[in-house]
Amino acid sequence: FKPDLCLMGNLDFIGYHALEEFTKRRIPVIQCLGNEAPGWPKEFRPSLEYYRAGPASQWLCDKMQADGCCLHEPKVLYPGARTDLFYRDVLPDCTVPKISFAGLLMSYKGPQTLMEALHLLKEGGIEFRATFAGDTTDQGFVDALKKSAEAGGFSEWVEFPGFLDREGLAGLFADTNIFVMPSVFEEPFGISQVEAMASGVAVITSGRGGSKEIIRDGQDGLLFDGDDGGDLAQKIASLVADPERWKRLCRQGRERAFYFAIPNTVDKIEEVYLEMLRTAVS
């Protein structure tokens, strides 16, 4: 087995010695990085001639460089989204907000901020429907979210379907007109935003970490101040007050999603490999 090149992912599962072995044999390696830790100790330095790092966002690239990781000539490689699975020709009806959250139901993902916003929308007389999709390792946290909805008098407007696979998410987004990503921690990327945008859903995000690179505020999505349920509620209410703007964000977000589609990422990976192979031959 004599490969021309190697594409590596999370080295936590196989150890960094595999990377070391490939580069010793002068086999070009691109390592796609989706976490702040590269999977190898700082004292290890991959052979720069045969190694390129592919961070999942510019934010992640900058952070890893600042932390002292040896990322020689890194190339940002956004994780490719299956836009083909989520794309919808018909944009959603933009009247009553149908809000979705999709991710781990844990505090660092920020669903509690969305719940706070829902309380404020109810108090402001805005009717809505909301779905909190995702698994959890803290059932007590999920139970607290449900009790909060009951206390606010809108539990019948909120659903908790649990984990959804890609097909289930596509079905959820097809019945959604606003997707909220309220992450508290700094996301390396945030692919669920792209999937929602491909479905024609308006995205409102806290924009933490690399997730901020996906939308352009006011053009194909909206940013809100993370941890601030009041600001999130205001952003949702602003769409209700201006349906034409809401529809425009849905349409332009759908167009933006294709920038992060899998074929574009594949093209960039091939460009890097061809450059490395040319260098190796010369």
PDB file of C-alpha atoms in Angstrom, residues 25-279:
ATOM      1  CA  ARG A  25       7.723   8.268   4.376  1.00  0.00           C
ATOM      2  CA  ARG A  26       7.249  11.525   2.463  1.00  0.00           C
ATOM      3  CA  ILE A  27       3.529  10.995   2.032  1.00  0.00           C
ATOM      4  CA  PRO A  28       1.679  14.357   2.017  1.00  0.00           C
ATOM      5  CA  VAL A  29      -0.831  14.656   4.858  1.00  0.00           C
ATOM      6  CA  ILE A  30      -3.664  17.114   5.382  1.00  0.00           C
ATOM      7  CA  GLN A  31      -5.059  17.048   8.900  1.00  0.00           C
ATOM      8  CA  CYS A  32      -8.604  18.390   9.192  1.00  0.00           C
ATOM      9  CA  LEU A  33      -8.877  20.075  12.588  1.00  0.00           C
ATOM     10  CA  GLY A  34     -12.214  20.497  14.332  1.00  0.00           C
ATOM     11  CA  ASN A  35     -10.946  20.947  17.894  1.00  0.00           C
ATOM     12  CA  GLU A  36      -8.592  23.378  19.582  1.00  0.00           C
ATOM     13  CA  ALA A  37      -6.149  20.544  20.336  1.00  0.00           C
ATOM     14  CA  PRO A  38      -4.465  19.039  17.258  1.00  0.00           C
ATOM     15  CA  GLY A  39      -4.118  15.588  18.798  1.00  0.00           C
ATOM     16  CA  TRP A  40      -0.359  15.744  19.196  1.00  0.00           C
ATOM     17  CA  PRO A  41       1.835  17.168  21.994  1.00  0.00           C
ATOM     18  CA  LYS A  42       3.419  20.591  21.568  1.00  0.00           C
ATOM     19  CA  GLU A  43       6.917  19.130  21.595  1.00  0.00           C
ATOM     20  CA  PHE A  44       6.043  17.122  18.460  1.00  0.00           C
ATOM     21  CA  ARG A  45       6.607  18.914  15.165  1.00  0.00           C
ATOM     22  CA  PRO A  46       5.297  17.279  11.982  1.00  0.00           C
ATOM     23  CA  SER A  47       7.544  17.376   8.933  1.00  0.00           C
ATOM     24  CA  LEU A  48       6.478  20.701   7.446  1.00  0.00           C
ATOM     25  CA  GLU A  49       7.306  19.716   3.890  1.00  0.00           C
ATOM     26  CA  TYR A  50       4.716  16.938   3.946  1.00  0.00           C
ATOM     27  CA  TYR A  51       2.144  18.332   6.368  1.00  0.00           C
ATOM     28  CA  ARG A  52      -0.637  20.870   6.095  1.00  0.00           C
ATOM     29  CA  ALA A  53      -3.245  21.712   8.706  1.00  0.00           C
ATOM     30  CA  GLY A  54      -6.858  22.301   7.681  1.00  0.00           C
ATOM     31  CA  PRO A  55      -8.608  24.137  10.564  1.00  0.00           C
ATOM     32  CA  ALA A  56     -12.412  24.175  10.414  1.00  0.00           C
ATOM     33  CA  SER A  57     -12.540  27.995  10.579  1.00  0.00           C
ATOM     34  CA  GLN A  58     -10.280  31.039  10.518  1.00  0.00           C
ATOM     35  CA  TRP A  59     -11.088  31.595  14.190  1.00  0.00           C
ATOM     36  CA  LEU A  60      -9.821  28.104  15.044  1.00  0.00           C
ATOM     37  CA  CYS A  61      -6.713  28.634  12.924  1.00  0.00           C
ATOM     38  CA  ASP A  62      -5.853  31.905  14.672  1.00  0.00           C
ATOM     39  CA  LYS A  63      -6.501  30.448  18.127  1.00  0.00           C
ATOM     40  CA  MET A  64      -4.319  27.391  17.542  1.00  0.00           C
ATOM     41  CA  GLN A  65      -1.496  29.529  16.188  1.00  0.00           C
ATOM     42  CA  ALA A  66      -1.738  31.798  19.229  1.00  0.00           C
ATOM     43  CA  ASP A  67      -1.605  28.729  21.495  1.00  0.00           C
ATOM     44  CA  GLY A  68       1.700  27.693  19.955  1.00  0.00           C
ATOM     45  CA  CYS A  69       0.594  24.906  17.597  1.00  0.00           C
ATOM     46  CA  CYS A  70       2.895  24.446  14.614  1.00  0.00           C
ATOM     47  CA  LEU A  71       0.453  24.975  11.721  1.00  0.00           C
ATOM     48  CA  HIS A  72       2.709  25.466   8.710  1.00  0.00           C
ATOM     49  CA  GLU A  73       0.883  27.292   5.909  1.00  0.00           C
ATOM     50  CA  PRO A  74      -2.560  26.280   7.223  1.00  0.00           C
ATOM     51  CA  LYS A  75      -5.522  26.259   4.864  1.00  0.00           C
ATOM     52  CA  VAL A  76      -8.963  26.823   6.340  1.00  0.00           C
ATOM     53  CA  LEU A  77     -11.147  23.888   5.298  1.00  0.00           C
ATOM     54  CA  TYR A  78     -14.741  24.462   6.315  1.00  0.00           C
ATOM     55  CA  PRO A  79     -16.509  21.173   7.094  1.00  0.00           C
ATOM     56  CA  GLY A  80     -18.599  20.468   4.024  1.00  0.00           C
ATOM     57  CA  ALA A  81     -22.353  20.513   4.608  1.00  0.00           C
ATOM     58  CA  ARG A  82     -24.818  18.172   2.893  1.00  0.00           C
ATOM     59  CA  THR A  83     -26.771  21.032   1.387  1.00  0.00           C
ATOM     60  CA  ASP A  84     -28.314  18.554  -1.047  1.00  0.00           C
ATOM     61  CA  LEU A  85     -30.122  16.861   1.847  1.00  0.00           C
ATOM     62  CA  PHE A  86     -31.501  20.090   3.283  1.00  0.00           C
ATOM     63  CA  TYR A  87     -32.185  22.351   0.305  1.00  0.00           C
ATOM     64  CA  ARG A  88     -35.827  23.350  -0.212  1.00  0.00           C
ATOM     65  CA  ASP A  89     -37.188  25.192  -3.262  1.00  0.00           C
ATOM     66  CA  VAL A  90     -40.042  26.786  -1.345  1.00  0.00           C
ATOM     67  CA  LEU A  91     -39.223  29.290   1.377  1.00  0.00           C
ATOM     68  CA  PRO A  92     -41.128  28.944   4.669  1.00  0.00           C
ATOM     69  CA  ASP A  93     -44.206  30.915   5.604  1.00  0.00           C
ATOM     70  CA  CYS A  94     -43.063  33.937   7.602  1.00  0.00           C
ATOM     71  CA  THR A  95     -45.977  34.779   9.862  1.00  0.00           C
ATOM     72  CA  VAL A  96     -45.988  32.874  13.178  1.00  0.00           C
ATOM     73  CA  PRO A  97     -42.421  32.158  14.372  1.00  0.00           C
ATOM     74  CA  LYS A  98     -41.590  28.459  14.254  1.00  0.00           C
ATOM     75  CA  ILE A  99     -38.293  28.352  16.096  1.00  0.00           C
ATOM     76  CA  SER A 100     -35.879  25.437  16.260  1.00  0.00           C
ATOM     77  CA  PHE A 101     -32.807  24.581  18.304  1.00  0.00           C
ATOM     78  CA  ALA A 102     -30.748  21.544  17.255  1.00  0.00           C
ATOM     79  CA  GLY A 103     -27.766  20.400  19.278  1.00  0.00           C
ATOM     80  CA  LEU A 104     -26.822  18.857  22.585  1.00  0.00           C
ATOM     81  CA  LEU A 105     -29.254  19.983  25.263  1.00  0.00           C
ATOM     82  CA  MET A 106     -26.523  21.168  27.613  1.00  0.00           C
ATOM     83  CA  SER A 107     -25.936  24.551  29.198  1.00  0.00           C
ATOM     84  CA  TYR A 108     -22.816  25.332  27.119  1.00  0.00           C
ATOM     85  CA  LYS A 109     -24.953  25.091  23.972  1.00  0.00           C
ATOM     86  CA  GLY A 110     -27.223  27.837  25.314  1.00  0.00           C
ATOM     87  CA  PRO A 111     -30.790  26.435  25.039  1.00  0.00           C
ATOM     88  CA  GLN A 112     -31.561  28.167  28.340  1.00  0.00           C
ATOM     89  CA  THR A 113     -30.987  31.513  26.596  1.00  0.00           C
ATOM     90  CA  LEU A 114     -33.557  30.597  23.957  1.00  0.00           C
ATOM     91  CA  MET A 115     -36.005  29.583  26.693  1.00  0.00           C
ATOM     92  CA  GLU A 116     -35.506  32.975  28.333  1.00  0.00           C
ATOM     93  CA  ALA A 117     -36.275  34.646  25.011  1.00  0.00           C
ATOM     94  CA  LEU A 118     -39.460  32.588  24.635  1.00  0.00           C
ATOM     95  CA  HIS A 119     -40.689  33.881  27.995  1.00  0.00           C
ATOM     96  CA  LEU A 120     -40.179  37.436  26.786  1.00  0.00           C
ATOM     97  CA  LEU A 121     -41.952  36.762  23.484  1.00  0.00           C
ATOM     98  CA  LYS A 122     -44.940  35.322  25.371  1.00  0.00           C
ATOM     99  CA  GLU A 123     -45.000  38.335  27.679  1.00  0.00           C
ATOM    100  CA  GLY A 124     -44.906  40.586  24.597  1.00  0.00           C
ATOM    101  CA  GLY A 125     -47.948  38.907  23.100  1.00  0.00           C
ATOM    102  CA  ILE A 126     -46.071  37.134  20.284  1.00  0.00           C
ATOM    103  CA  GLU A 127     -47.340  33.639  19.558  1.00  0.00           C
ATOM    104  CA  PHE A 128     -44.738  31.059  18.523  1.00  0.00           C
ATOM    105  CA  ARG A 129     -43.888  27.390  18.234  1.00  0.00           C
ATOM    106  CA  ALA A 130     -40.495  26.081  19.360  1.00  0.00           C
ATOM    107  CA  THR A 131     -38.648  22.771  19.090  1.00  0.00           C
ATOM    108  CA  PHE A 132     -35.616  21.837  21.182  1.00  0.00           C
ATOM    109  CA  ALA A 133     -34.069  18.895  19.311  1.00  0.00           C
ATOM    110  CA  GLY A 134     -31.088  17.001  20.639  1.00  0.00           C
ATOM    111  CA  ASP A 135     -29.773  14.469  23.092  1.00  0.00           C
ATOM    112  CA  THR A 136     -28.359  15.173  26.548  1.00  0.00           C
ATOM    113  CA  THR A 137     -26.156  13.744  29.264  1.00  0.00           C
ATOM    114  CA  ASP A 138     -28.009  15.807  31.881  1.00  0.00           C
ATOM    115  CA  GLN A 139     -31.685  14.915  32.018  1.00  0.00           C
ATOM    116  CA  GLY A 140     -32.135  17.263  34.950  1.00  0.00           C
ATOM    117  CA  PHE A 141     -31.196  20.184  32.710  1.00  0.00           C
ATOM    118  CA  VAL A 142     -33.806  19.161  30.128  1.00  0.00           C
ATOM    119  CA  ASP A 143     -36.438  18.717  32.845  1.00  0.00           C
ATOM    120  CA  ALA A 144     -35.676  22.247  34.054  1.00  0.00           C
ATOM    121  CA  LEU A 145     -36.260  23.603  30.530  1.00  0.00           C
ATOM    122  CA  LYS A 146     -39.620  21.830  30.366  1.00  0.00           C
ATOM    123  CA  LYS A 147     -40.637  23.166  33.776  1.00  0.00           C
ATOM    124  CA  SER A 148     -39.669  26.664  32.678  1.00  0.00           C
ATOM    125  CA  ALA A 149     -42.000  26.403  29.687  1.00  0.00           C
ATOM    126  CA  GLU A 150     -44.790  25.164  31.976  1.00  0.00           C
ATOM    127  CA  ALA A 151     -44.223  28.032  34.387  1.00  0.00           C
ATOM    128  CA  GLY A 152     -44.424  30.485  31.487  1.00  0.00           C
ATOM    129  CA  GLY A 153     -47.737  29.042  30.360  1.00  0.00           C
ATOM    130  CA  PHE A 154     -46.554  27.995  26.914  1.00  0.00           C
ATOM    131  CA  SER A 155     -45.587  24.319  27.334  1.00  0.00           C
ATOM    132  CA  GLU A 156     -48.099  23.378  24.624  1.00  0.00           C
ATOM    133  CA  TRP A 157     -46.104  25.549  22.194  1.00  0.00           C
ATOM    134  CA  VAL A 158     -42.811  23.732  22.853  1.00  0.00           C
ATOM    135  CA  GLU A 159     -41.613  20.265  21.818  1.00  0.00           C
ATOM    136  CA  PHE A 160     -38.630  18.131  22.862  1.00  0.00           C
ATOM    137  CA  PRO A 161     -38.301  15.333  20.255  1.00  0.00           C
ATOM    138  CA  GLY A 162     -34.868  14.170  21.436  1.00  0.00           C
ATOM    139  CA  PHE A 163     -32.079  13.156  19.070  1.00  0.00           C
ATOM    140  CA  LEU A 164     -32.746  13.584  15.345  1.00  0.00           C
ATOM    141  CA  ASP A 165     -30.665  12.094  12.539  1.00  0.00           C
ATOM    142  CA  ARG A 166     -29.998  14.013   9.311  1.00  0.00           C
ATOM    143  CA  GLU A 167     -33.347  12.970   7.835  1.00  0.00           C
ATOM    144  CA  GLY A 168     -35.107  14.011  11.023  1.00  0.00           C
ATOM    145  CA  LEU A 169     -33.311  17.368  11.034  1.00  0.00           C
ATOM    146  CA  ALA A 170     -34.303  17.973   7.410  1.00  0.00           C
ATOM    147  CA  GLY A 171     -37.925  17.340   8.422  1.00  0.00           C
ATOM    148  CA  LEU A 172     -37.598  19.700  11.370  1.00  0.00           C
ATOM    149  CA  PHE A 173     -36.123  22.515   9.273  1.00  0.00           C
ATOM    150  CA  ALA A 174     -38.844  22.003   6.666  1.00  0.00           C
ATOM    151  CA  ASP A 175     -41.334  22.990   9.368  1.00  0.00           C
ATOM    152  CA  THR A 176     -39.200  25.841  10.749  1.00  0.00           C
ATOM    153  CA  ASN A 177     -38.767  29.483   9.796  1.00  0.00           C
ATOM    154  CA  ILE A 178     -36.206  30.549  12.435  1.00  0.00           C
ATOM    155  CA  PHE A 179     -33.195  28.580  13.642  1.00  0.00           C
ATOM    156  CA  VAL A 180     -31.411  29.747  16.779  1.00  0.00           C
ATOM    157  CA  MET A 181     -27.834  28.795  17.661  1.00  0.00           C
ATOM    158  CA  PRO A 182     -27.288  30.312  21.128  1.00  0.00           C
ATOM    159  CA  SER A 183     -23.976  28.613  21.971  1.00  0.00           C
ATOM    160  CA  VAL A 184     -22.224  29.946  25.041  1.00  0.00           C
ATOM    161  CA  PHE A 185     -18.862  28.364  24.260  1.00  0.00           C
ATOM    162  CA  GLU A 186     -16.721  29.130  21.216  1.00  0.00           C
ATOM    163  CA  GLU A 187     -17.749  26.761  18.432  1.00  0.00           C
ATOM    164  CA  PRO A 188     -14.987  25.608  16.054  1.00  0.00           C
ATOM    165  CA  PHE A 189     -17.545  25.924  13.224  1.00  0.00           C
ATOM    166  CA  GLY A 190     -21.306  25.241  13.596  1.00  0.00           C
ATOM    167  CA  ILE A 191     -22.551  23.144  10.684  1.00  0.00           C
ATOM    168  CA  SER A 192     -26.183  23.064  11.871  1.00  0.00           C
ATOM    169  CA  GLN A 193     -26.410  26.738  10.890  1.00  0.00           C
ATOM    170  CA  VAL A 194     -25.480  25.875   7.300  1.00  0.00           C
ATOM    171  CA  GLU A 195     -28.005  23.034   7.196  1.00  0.00           C
ATOM    172  CA  ALA A 196     -30.780  25.325   8.417  1.00  0.00           C
ATOM    173  CA  MET A 197     -29.794  28.031   5.930  1.00  0.00           C
ATOM    174  CA  ALA A 198     -29.884  25.518   3.074  1.00  0.00           C
ATOM    175  CA  SER A 199     -33.454  24.757   4.120  1.00  0.00           C
ATOM    176  CA  GLY A 200     -34.360  28.414   3.687  1.00  0.00           C
ATOM    177  CA  VAL A 201     -34.596  29.083   7.421  1.00  0.00           C
ATOM    178  CA  ALA A 202     -33.542  32.431   8.913  1.00  0.00           C
ATOM    179  CA  VAL A 203     -30.615  31.914  11.301  1.00  0.00           C
ATOM    180  CA  ILE A 204     -30.075  33.887  14.496  1.00  0.00           C
ATOM    181  CA  THR A 205     -26.777  33.051  16.178  1.00  0.00           C
ATOM    182  CA  SER A 206     -24.608  34.100  19.101  1.00  0.00           C
ATOM    183  CA  GLY A 207     -21.686  33.875  16.662  1.00  0.00           C
ATOM    184  CA  ARG A 208     -19.267  32.398  19.177  1.00  0.00           C
ATOM    185  CA  GLY A 209     -15.946  31.229  17.762  1.00  0.00           C
ATOM    186  CA  GLY A 210     -15.941  30.020  14.176  1.00  0.00           C
ATOM    187  CA  SER A 211     -19.739  30.025  13.944  1.00  0.00           C
ATOM    188  CA  LYS A 212     -19.583  33.788  13.332  1.00  0.00           C
ATOM    189  CA  GLU A 213     -17.919  33.182   9.956  1.00  0.00           C
ATOM    190  CA  ILE A 214     -20.990  31.469   8.547  1.00  0.00           C
ATOM    191  CA  ILE A 215     -23.397  34.399   8.468  1.00  0.00           C
ATOM    192  CA  ARG A 216     -22.989  38.057   7.600  1.00  0.00           C
ATOM    193  CA  ASP A 217     -25.065  39.989  10.104  1.00  0.00           C
ATOM    194  CA  GLY A 218     -28.130  41.580   8.538  1.00  0.00           C
ATOM    195  CA  GLN A 219     -27.349  40.112   5.124  1.00  0.00           C
ATOM    196  CA  ASP A 220     -27.941  36.369   5.408  1.00  0.00           C
ATOM    197  CA  GLY A 221     -28.573  35.956   9.141  1.00  0.00           C
ATOM    198  CA  LEU A 222     -28.618  37.827  12.437  1.00  0.00           C
ATOM    199  CA  LEU A 223     -26.200  38.004  15.356  1.00  0.00           C
ATOM    200  CA  PHE A 224     -27.376  38.487  18.926  1.00  0.00           C
ATOM    201  CA  ASP A 225     -25.487  39.109  22.142  1.00  0.00           C
ATOM    202  CA  GLY A 226     -24.763  35.668  23.576  1.00  0.00           C
ATOM    203  CA  ASP A 227     -26.249  34.918  27.022  1.00  0.00           C
ATOM    204  CA  ASP A 228     -28.734  37.769  26.490  1.00  0.00           C
ATOM    205  CA  GLY A 229     -32.224  36.326  26.120  1.00  0.00           C
ATOM    206  CA  GLY A 230     -33.620  39.834  25.846  1.00  0.00           C
ATOM    207  CA  ASP A 231     -31.521  40.626  22.783  1.00  0.00           C
ATOM    208  CA  LEU A 232     -32.456  37.283  21.218  1.00  0.00           C
ATOM    209  CA  ALA A 233     -36.159  37.982  21.820  1.00  0.00           C
ATOM    210  CA  GLN A 234     -35.742  41.409  20.239  1.00  0.00           C
ATOM    211  CA  LYS A 235     -34.129  39.890  17.135  1.00  0.00           C
ATOM    212  CA  ILE A 236     -36.986  37.397  16.748  1.00  0.00           C
ATOM    213  CA  ALA A 237     -39.588  40.121  17.299  1.00  0.00           C
ATOM    214  CA  SER A 238     -37.895  42.311  14.678  1.00  0.00           C
ATOM    215  CA  LEU A 239     -38.497  39.614  12.069  1.00  0.00           C
ATOM    216  CA  VAL A 240     -42.145  39.302  13.055  1.00  0.00           C
ATOM    217  CA  ALA A 241     -42.502  43.061  12.643  1.00  0.00           C
ATOM    218  CA  ASP A 242     -40.889  43.011   9.193  1.00  0.00           C
ATOM    219  CA  PRO A 243     -41.916  39.887   7.207  1.00  0.00           C
ATOM    220  CA  GLU A 244     -40.216  41.118   4.028  1.00  0.00           C
ATOM    221  CA  ARG A 245     -36.875  41.385   5.802  1.00  0.00           C
ATOM    222  CA  TRP A 246     -37.504  37.964   7.324  1.00  0.00           C
ATOM    223  CA  LYS A 247     -38.086  36.449   3.863  1.00  0.00           C
ATOM    224  CA  ARG A 248     -35.014  38.200   2.488  1.00  0.00           C
ATOM    225  CA  LEU A 249     -32.821  36.675   5.201  1.00  0.00           C
ATOM    226  CA  CYS A 250     -34.291  33.249   4.431  1.00  0.00           C
ATOM    227  CA  ARG A 251     -33.567  33.619   0.727  1.00  0.00           C
ATOM    228  CA  GLN A 252     -30.078  35.081   1.074  1.00  0.00           C
ATOM    229  CA  GLY A 253     -29.164  32.605   3.785  1.00  0.00           C
ATOM    230  CA  ARG A 254     -30.100  29.761   1.465  1.00  0.00           C
ATOM    231  CA  GLU A 255     -27.772  31.174  -1.192  1.00  0.00           C
ATOM    232  CA  ARG A 256     -24.981  31.621   1.352  1.00  0.00           C
ATOM    233  CA  ALA A 257     -25.230  27.970   2.449  1.00  0.00           C
ATOM    234  CA  PHE A 258     -23.777  26.728  -0.822  1.00  0.00           C
ATOM    235  CA  TYR A 259     -20.471  28.450  -0.033  1.00  0.00           C
ATOM    236  CA  PHE A 260     -20.049  25.762   2.653  1.00  0.00           C
ATOM    237  CA  ALA A 261     -21.257  22.801   0.555  1.00  0.00           C
ATOM    238  CA  ILE A 262     -19.177  19.613   0.359  1.00  0.00           C
ATOM    239  CA  PRO A 263     -18.042  20.105  -3.287  1.00  0.00           C
ATOM    240  CA  ASN A 264     -16.395  23.416  -2.396  1.00  0.00           C
ATOM    241  CA  THR A 265     -14.500  21.835   0.484  1.00  0.00           C
ATOM    242  CA  VAL A 266     -13.404  18.925  -1.731  1.00  0.00           C
ATOM    243  CA  ASP A 267     -12.090  21.396  -4.321  1.00  0.00           C
ATOM    244  CA  LYS A 268     -10.016  23.162  -1.667  1.00  0.00           C
ATOM    245  CA  ILE A 269      -8.614  19.881  -0.344  1.00  0.00           C
ATOM    246  CA  GLU A 270      -7.583  18.894  -3.872  1.00  0.00           C
ATOM    247  CA  GLU A 271      -5.919  22.277  -4.419  1.00  0.00           C
ATOM    248  CA  VAL A 272      -3.784  21.825  -1.305  1.00  0.00           C
ATOM    249  CA  TYR A 273      -2.807  18.264  -2.248  1.00  0.00           C
ATOM    250  CA  LEU A 274      -1.830  19.228  -5.804  1.00  0.00           C
ATOM    251  CA  GLU A 275       0.353  21.996  -4.431  1.00  0.00           C
ATOM    252  CA  MET A 276       2.014  19.581  -1.973  1.00  0.00           C
ATOM    253  CA  LEU A 277       2.563  16.937  -4.671  1.00  0.00           C
ATOM    254  CA  ARG A 278       4.149  19.490  -7.007  1.00  0.00           C
ATOM    255  CA  THR A 279       6.488  20.560  -4.210  1.00  0.00           C
TER     256      THR A 279
END
